[in-house]
Amino acid sequence: MIISMRLHATKQEIDHVCERVKDFGFRVHSIEGEQRVVIGVVGSGGDVTACLESLEATPGVERAVRITAPYKFVSKEFRKERTVIKVGKAEVGGDEFVTMAGPCSVENERQIMETAEAVAAAGAKILRGGAFKPRTSPYDFQGMEGEGLKLLAKAREATGLAIITEVMSDSDVELVAEYADILQIGARNMQNFALLKSLGRCGRPVMLKRGLSATIKELLMSAEYVVAHGNPQVMLCERGIRTFETATRNTCDITAVPVLNELTHLPVILDPSHATGKRSLVPALARAGVAIGADGMIVEVHPCPEKAVSDGAQSLTIEGFRQMMNGLKGYIELWQKDRQSELVLA
Ligand code: PEP
Ligand code: MN
């Protein structure tokens, strides 16, 4: 059960609601939010219907709802309207299709600055770039870490782009949150529960990438961890899953986008780079992402992919990125019309 209090409900009203919940044999799991408090209630003891009816009539309560999905806060049952996450000049989940672009790894100042300027000019609003890299081999480049974060901040200053970068460990959350506008949780860490919990209080939006073999339900349960621990600003990312197919690096579960749109109010981002592993396939998949209703995309771009220290084969050149963005314009116009009519209907 989730209880949304009215805006600026008083402490007495909140305490009273918690007492009522206990009277009915349930337990208050969490109390979140400052201006608008949301109370999460768990337990299977009491009469849910009677409790809901009583709460709806209790002072300070705006709405009390029963959530049947195992993921509560992130479900559409909890909230019908899309979650809109403001990041720099962009609004993810709103009425613009947001493009995040940049290299797989931050490699040096020249590389990140050149890429940032170019992707900004081509229409990206958010710069991606890994400073902490999850690599399959311990002998591969592991990222520039703190120095990489500083370069990203420099690129933000020069271009106005917001920054998304990966955090791999709960002990690095504070440091990465100092620099990043969005904390990226990589596919390999989607079920790192200590990390997910620590994101609850990081004060930054989070982009959670779907694990290599994770179901959609597992992805939503991971998002629930972050929200239940206090951070409602979560976006999800489909980046391909592992299947028997070897023609592409991963198999893009494109259907995941509308499935997620049915199940959750959180924004959904498509990653056509990791989903394919192959530069030539990225523009087609990006078009599919726009057409199927993703809220945005995250794309790898490198000034010289053949020299990239990671993921060169799937990185677009700067010119390739420009061409892709040009080719997407008509699709994005249709996307916008669709979004606007949805807002009018709502
Ligand atoms: C990345 O974005 O560079 C990355 C490592 O992605 P994923 O976690 O999806 O493999
Ligand atoms: Mn990569």
PDB file of N, CA and C and ligand atoms in Angstrom, residues 103-105 128 130 133-134 166 184-189 209-210 212 237 239 249-250 271 274 298 300 310-311 314, ligand 1:
ATOM      1  N   PRO A 103      32.203   9.127 -25.747  1.00  0.00           N
ATOM      2  CA  PRO A 103      33.003   7.912 -25.853  1.00  0.00           C
ATOM      3  C   PRO A 103      32.642   6.874 -24.790  1.00  0.00           C
ATOM      4  N   CYS A 104      33.021   5.645 -25.044  1.00  0.00           N
ATOM      5  CA  CYS A 104      32.846   4.603 -24.024  1.00  0.00           C
ATOM      6  C   CYS A 104      33.648   5.023 -22.793  1.00  0.00           C
ATOM      7  N   SER A 105      34.936   5.301 -22.982  1.00  0.00           N
ATOM      8  CA  SER A 105      35.811   5.707 -21.862  1.00  0.00           C
ATOM      9  C   SER A 105      36.353   7.113 -22.094  1.00  0.00           C
ATOM     10  N   ARG A 128      28.217  11.419 -22.434  1.00  0.00           N
ATOM     11  CA  ARG A 128      28.562  10.201 -21.725  1.00  0.00           C
ATOM     12  C   ARG A 128      30.082  10.019 -21.776  1.00  0.00           C
ATOM     13  N   GLY A 130      32.924   7.020 -19.664  1.00  0.00           N
ATOM     14  CA  GLY A 130      33.223   6.241 -18.465  1.00  0.00           C
ATOM     15  C   GLY A 130      34.567   6.636 -17.877  1.00  0.00           C
ATOM     16  N   LYS A 133      35.632   1.965 -15.410  1.00  0.00           N
ATOM     17  CA  LYS A 133      35.164   1.048 -16.450  1.00  0.00           C
ATOM     18  C   LYS A 133      35.073  -0.395 -15.962  1.00  0.00           C
ATOM     19  N   PRO A 134      33.923  -1.024 -16.179  1.00  0.00           N
ATOM     20  CA  PRO A 134      33.798  -2.449 -15.852  1.00  0.00           C
ATOM     21  C   PRO A 134      34.330  -3.276 -17.023  1.00  0.00           C
ATOM     22  N   GLU A 166      29.605   6.296 -15.262  1.00  0.00           N
ATOM     23  CA  GLU A 166      29.302   5.089 -14.478  1.00  0.00           C
ATOM     24  C   GLU A 166      29.932   5.111 -13.088  1.00  0.00           C
ATOM     25  N   GLN A 184      25.440   6.458 -13.810  1.00  0.00           N
ATOM     26  CA  GLN A 184      25.091   5.287 -14.620  1.00  0.00           C
ATOM     27  C   GLN A 184      25.460   4.020 -13.846  1.00  0.00           C
ATOM     28  N   ILE A 185      24.504   3.109 -13.778  1.00  0.00           N
ATOM     29  CA  ILE A 185      24.799   1.800 -13.181  1.00  0.00           C
ATOM     30  C   ILE A 185      24.867   0.818 -14.329  1.00  0.00           C
ATOM     31  N   GLY A 186      26.014   0.202 -14.497  1.00  0.00           N
ATOM     32  CA  GLY A 186      26.230  -0.656 -15.645  1.00  0.00           C
ATOM     33  C   GLY A 186      25.483  -1.979 -15.531  1.00  0.00           C
ATOM     34  N   ALA A 187      25.365  -2.634 -16.680  1.00  0.00           N
ATOM     35  CA  ALA A 187      24.642  -3.901 -16.753  1.00  0.00           C
ATOM     36  C   ALA A 187      25.163  -4.911 -15.720  1.00  0.00           C
ATOM     37  N   ARG A 188      26.473  -4.921 -15.553  1.00  0.00           N
ATOM     38  CA  ARG A 188      27.071  -5.915 -14.638  1.00  0.00           C
ATOM     39  C   ARG A 188      26.778  -5.625 -13.179  1.00  0.00           C
ATOM     40  N   ASN A 189      26.318  -4.450 -12.893  1.00  0.00           N
ATOM     41  CA  ASN A 189      26.032  -4.067 -11.508  1.00  0.00           C
ATOM     42  C   ASN A 189      24.552  -3.894 -11.216  1.00  0.00           C
ATOM     43  N   LYS A 209      21.112   0.315 -16.033  1.00  0.00           N
ATOM     44  CA  LYS A 209      21.130  -0.477 -17.264  1.00  0.00           C
ATOM     45  C   LYS A 209      20.700  -1.907 -16.961  1.00  0.00           C
ATOM     46  N   ARG A 210      19.976  -2.470 -17.899  1.00  0.00           N
ATOM     47  CA  ARG A 210      19.472  -3.832 -17.720  1.00  0.00           C
ATOM     48  C   ARG A 210      20.639  -4.826 -17.740  1.00  0.00           C
ATOM     49  N   LEU A 212      22.839  -8.282 -18.184  1.00  0.00           N
ATOM     50  CA  LEU A 212      23.008  -9.124 -19.371  1.00  0.00           C
ATOM     51  C   LEU A 212      21.989 -10.246 -19.451  1.00  0.00           C
ATOM     52  N   CYS A 237      17.468   1.585 -18.725  1.00  0.00           N
ATOM     53  CA  CYS A 237      18.122   1.520 -20.031  1.00  0.00           C
ATOM     54  C   CYS A 237      18.146   0.101 -20.570  1.00  0.00           C
ATOM     55  N   ARG A 239      19.859  -2.242 -23.059  1.00  0.00           N
ATOM     56  CA  ARG A 239      21.156  -2.225 -23.753  1.00  0.00           C
ATOM     57  C   ARG A 239      21.468  -3.591 -24.362  1.00  0.00           C
ATOM     58  N   ARG A 249      26.575  -8.154 -30.706  1.00  0.00           N
ATOM     59  CA  ARG A 249      27.210  -8.324 -29.385  1.00  0.00           C
ATOM     60  C   ARG A 249      26.199  -8.787 -28.334  1.00  0.00           C
ATOM     61  N   ASN A 250      25.030  -8.165 -28.393  1.00  0.00           N
ATOM     62  CA  ASN A 250      23.912  -8.559 -27.530  1.00  0.00           C
ATOM     63  C   ASN A 250      22.669  -8.613 -28.409  1.00  0.00           C
ATOM     64  N   ASP A 271      20.048   1.966 -25.620  1.00  0.00           N
ATOM     65  CA  ASP A 271      21.479   2.037 -25.928  1.00  0.00           C
ATOM     66  C   ASP A 271      21.738   1.176 -27.175  1.00  0.00           C
ATOM     67  N   HIS A 274      25.733  -0.660 -27.266  1.00  0.00           N
ATOM     68  CA  HIS A 274      26.016  -1.946 -26.617  1.00  0.00           C
ATOM     69  C   HIS A 274      25.061  -3.026 -27.093  1.00  0.00           C
ATOM     70  N   ILE A 298      21.333   6.533 -25.574  1.00  0.00           N
ATOM     71  CA  ILE A 298      22.721   6.771 -25.170  1.00  0.00           C
ATOM     72  C   ILE A 298      23.601   6.074 -26.198  1.00  0.00           C
ATOM     73  N   GLU A 300      27.518   5.657 -28.225  1.00  0.00           N
ATOM     74  CA  GLU A 300      28.967   5.842 -28.141  1.00  0.00           C
ATOM     75  C   GLU A 300      29.508   6.509 -29.412  1.00  0.00           C
ATOM     76  N   SER A 310      38.343   1.376 -25.609  1.00  0.00           N
ATOM     77  CA  SER A 310      37.266   0.409 -25.373  1.00  0.00           C
ATOM     78  C   SER A 310      36.125   0.679 -26.345  1.00  0.00           C
ATOM     79  N   ASP A 311      35.508  -0.391 -26.786  1.00  0.00           N
ATOM     80  CA  ASP A 311      34.295  -0.345 -27.615  1.00  0.00           C
ATOM     81  C   ASP A 311      34.418   0.465 -28.921  1.00  0.00           C
ATOM     82  N   GLN A 314      31.913  -0.373 -31.941  1.00  0.00           N
ATOM     83  CA  GLN A 314      30.511   0.076 -31.916  1.00  0.00           C
ATOM     84  C   GLN A 314      30.399   1.604 -31.831  1.00  0.00           C
TER      85      GLN A 314
HETATM   86  C1  PEP B   1      29.091   1.394 -21.104  1.00  0.00           C
HETATM   87  O1  PEP B   1      28.080   2.123 -21.138  1.00  0.00           O
HETATM   88  O2  PEP B   1      30.187   1.690 -21.607  1.00  0.00           O
HETATM   89  C2  PEP B   1      28.935   0.045 -20.502  1.00  0.00           C
HETATM   90  C3  PEP B   1      29.944  -0.560 -19.928  1.00  0.00           C
HETATM   91  O3  PEP B   1      27.687  -0.432 -20.684  1.00  0.00           O
HETATM   92  P1  PEP B   1      26.998  -1.780 -20.112  1.00  0.00           P
HETATM   93  O4  PEP B   1      27.060  -1.677 -18.628  1.00  0.00           O
HETATM   94  O5  PEP B   1      25.619  -1.711 -20.682  1.00  0.00           O
HETATM   95  O6  PEP B   1      27.790  -2.950 -20.653  1.00  0.00           O
END
